[in-house]
JSON list of C-alpha atoms in Angstrom, two decimals:
[
{"chain": "A", "resi": 1, "resn": "MET", "atom": "CA", "xyz": [0.00, 0.00, 0.00]},
{"chain": "A", "resi": 2, "resn": "ARG", "atom": "CA", "xyz": [3.02, 2.29, 0.14]},
{"chain": "A", "resi": 3, "resn": "ARG", "atom": "CA", "xyz": [3.19, 4.93, -2.57]},
{"chain": "A", "resi": 4, "resn": "LEU", "atom": "CA", "xyz": [-0.09, 3.70, -4.03]},
{"chain": "A", "resi": 5, "resn": "LEU", "atom": "CA", "xyz": [-1.37, 7.24, -4.55]},
{"chain": "A", "resi": 6, "resn": "ALA", "atom": "CA", "xyz": [1.85, 8.30, -6.30]},
{"chain": "A", "resi": 7, "resn": "ARG", "atom": "CA", "xyz": [1.75, 5.33, -8.69]},
{"chain": "A", "resi": 8, "resn": "ARG", "atom": "CA", "xyz": [-1.91, 5.78, -9.54]},
{"chain": "A", "resi": 9, "resn": "MET", "atom": "CA", "xyz": [-1.54, 9.54, -9.93]},
{"chain": "A", "resi": 10, "resn": "LYS", "atom": "CA", "xyz": [1.39, 9.13, -12.32]},
{"chain": "A", "resi": 11, "resn": "PHE", "atom": "CA", "xyz": [-0.66, 6.75, -14.46]},
{"chain": "A", "resi": 12, "resn": "HIS", "atom": "CA", "xyz": [-3.70, 9.03, -14.47]},
{"chain": "A", "resi": 13, "resn": "LEU", "atom": "CA", "xyz": [-1.66, 12.18, -15.19]},
{"chain": "A", "resi": 14, "resn": "PHE", "atom": "CA", "xyz": [-0.05, 10.60, -18.24]},
{"chain": "A", "resi": 15, "resn": "GLY", "atom": "CA", "xyz": [-3.40, 9.23, -19.37]},
{"chain": "A", "resi": 16, "resn": "ALA", "atom": "CA", "xyz": [-5.13, 12.59, -18.95]},
{"chain": "A", "resi": 17, "resn": "PHE", "atom": "CA", "xyz": [-2.32, 14.35, -20.82]},
{"chain": "A", "resi": 18, "resn": "PHE", "atom": "CA", "xyz": [-2.53, 12.02, -23.82]},
{"chain": "A", "resi": 19, "resn": "VAL", "atom": "CA", "xyz": [-6.33, 12.13, -23.92]},
{"chain": "A", "resi": 20, "resn": "SER", "atom": "CA", "xyz": [-6.34, 15.94, -23.84]},
{"chain": "A", "resi": 21, "resn": "VAL", "atom": "CA", "xyz": [-3.68, 16.17, -26.58]},
{"chain": "A", "resi": 22, "resn": "GLY", "atom": "CA", "xyz": [-5.70, 13.72, -28.67]},
{"chain": "A", "resi": 23, "resn": "CYS", "atom": "CA", "xyz": [-8.90, 15.72, -28.21]},
{"chain": "A", "resi": 24, "resn": "ALA", "atom": "CA", "xyz": [-7.12, 18.95, -29.11]},
{"chain": "A", "resi": 25, "resn": "ALA", "atom": "CA", "xyz": [-5.69, 17.38, -32.27]},
{"chain": "A", "resi": 26, "resn": "LEU", "atom": "CA", "xyz": [-9.08, 15.97, -33.27]},
{"chain": "A", "resi": 27, "resn": "TYR", "atom": "CA", "xyz": [-10.70, 19.38, -32.80]},
{"chain": "A", "resi": 28, "resn": "LYS", "atom": "CA", "xyz": [-7.99, 21.19, -34.73]},
{"chain": "A", "resi": 29, "resn": "PHE", "atom": "CA", "xyz": [-7.94, 18.87, -37.73]},
{"chain": "A", "resi": 30, "resn": "GLY", "atom": "CA", "xyz": [-11.59, 17.80, -37.62]},
{"chain": "A", "resi": 31, "resn": "ILE", "atom": "CA", "xyz": [-13.32, 21.14, -36.98]},
{"chain": "A", "resi": 32, "resn": "ALA", "atom": "CA", "xyz": [-11.04, 24.18, -36.98]},
{"chain": "A", "resi": 33, "resn": "GLU", "atom": "CA", "xyz": [-9.10, 23.59, -40.21]},
{"chain": "A", "resi": 34, "resn": "PRO", "atom": "CA", "xyz": [-12.16, 22.68, -42.35]},
{"chain": "A", "resi": 35, "resn": "ARG", "atom": "CA", "xyz": [-13.95, 25.74, -40.95]},
{"chain": "A", "resi": 36, "resn": "LYS", "atom": "CA", "xyz": [-11.00, 27.98, -41.88]},
{"chain": "A", "resi": 37, "resn": "ARG", "atom": "CA", "xyz": [-10.98, 26.54, -45.40]},
{"chain": "A", "resi": 38, "resn": "ALA", "atom": "CA", "xyz": [-14.74, 27.09, -45.75]},
{"chain": "A", "resi": 39, "resn": "TYR", "atom": "CA", "xyz": [-14.46, 30.73, -44.67]},
{"chain": "A", "resi": 40, "resn": "ALA", "atom": "CA", "xyz": [-11.50, 31.31, -47.01]},
{"chain": "A", "resi": 41, "resn": "GLU", "atom": "CA", "xyz": [-13.44, 29.77, -49.92]},
{"chain": "A", "resi": 42, "resn": "PHE", "atom": "CA", "xyz": [-16.51, 31.88, -49.15]},
{"chain": "A", "resi": 43, "resn": "TYR", "atom": "CA", "xyz": [-14.63, 35.17, -48.93]},
{"chain": "A", "resi": 44, "resn": "LYS", "atom": "CA", "xyz": [-12.50, 34.41, -51.99]},
{"chain": "A", "resi": 45, "resn": "ASN", "atom": "CA", "xyz": [-15.38, 35.36, -54.32]},
{"chain": "A", "resi": 46, "resn": "TYR", "atom": "CA", "xyz": [-17.51, 37.44, -51.92]},
{"chain": "A", "resi": 47, "resn": "ASP", "atom": "CA", "xyz": [-18.67, 40.83, -53.18]},
{"chain": "A", "resi": 48, "resn": "PRO", "atom": "CA", "xyz": [-20.02, 42.91, -50.29]},
{"chain": "A", "resi": 49, "resn": "MET", "atom": "CA", "xyz": [-21.54, 45.58, -52.54]},
{"chain": "A", "resi": 50, "resn": "LYS", "atom": "CA", "xyz": [-23.52, 42.99, -54.50]},
{"chain": "A", "resi": 51, "resn": "ASP", "atom": "CA", "xyz": [-24.75, 41.48, -51.22]},
{"chain": "A", "resi": 52, "resn": "PHE", "atom": "CA", "xyz": [-25.65, 44.97, -49.95]},
{"chain": "A", "resi": 53, "resn": "GLU", "atom": "CA", "xyz": [-27.67, 45.70, -53.08]},
{"chain": "A", "resi": 54, "resn": "VAL", "atom": "CA", "xyz": [-29.55, 42.40, -52.73]},
{"chain": "A", "resi": 55, "resn": "MET", "atom": "CA", "xyz": [-30.39, 43.15, -49.08]},
{"chain": "A", "resi": 56, "resn": "ARG", "atom": "CA", "xyz": [-31.31, 46.73, -49.98]},
{"chain": "A", "resi": 57, "resn": "ALA", "atom": "CA", "xyz": [-33.70, 45.52, -52.68]},
{"chain": "A", "resi": 58, "resn": "ALA", "atom": "CA", "xyz": [-35.26, 43.12, -50.16]},
{"chain": "A", "resi": 59, "resn": "GLY", "atom": "CA", "xyz": [-35.92, 46.01, -47.77]},
{"chain": "A", "resi": 60, "resn": "VAL", "atom": "CA", "xyz": [-33.68, 44.84, -44.95]},
{"chain": "A", "resi": 61, "resn": "PHE", "atom": "CA", "xyz": [-32.23, 48.27, -44.14]},
{"chain": "A", "resi": 62, "resn": "GLU", "atom": "CA", "xyz": [-34.20, 51.20, -42.77]},
{"chain": "A", "resi": 63, "resn": "SER", "atom": "CA", "xyz": [-31.54, 53.78, -43.59]},
{"chain": "A", "resi": 64, "resn": "ALA", "atom": "CA", "xyz": [-31.16, 52.63, -47.21]},
{"chain": "A", "resi": 65, "resn": "PRO", "atom": "CA", "xyz": [-34.62, 52.32, -48.77]},
{"chain": "A", "resi": 66, "resn": "PRO", "atom": "CA", "xyz": [-35.08, 50.03, -51.77]},
{"chain": "A", "resi": 67, "resn": "LYS", "atom": "CA", "xyz": [-34.82, 51.56, -55.20]}
]
């Protein structure tokens, strides 16, 4: 029973470290990177003035009435 806590804690600390690193890697490569690519692809061909004119024609803005 001597040093039981120290042995178990060492095992659990290493296990928790590897699980957290694995979760961080899964999030980065499974969620964050595809999201960055999707935003980059969207803004590559995005025209804010065209979008503004579409919203203006739909009557979204109070300060810019539709033409």
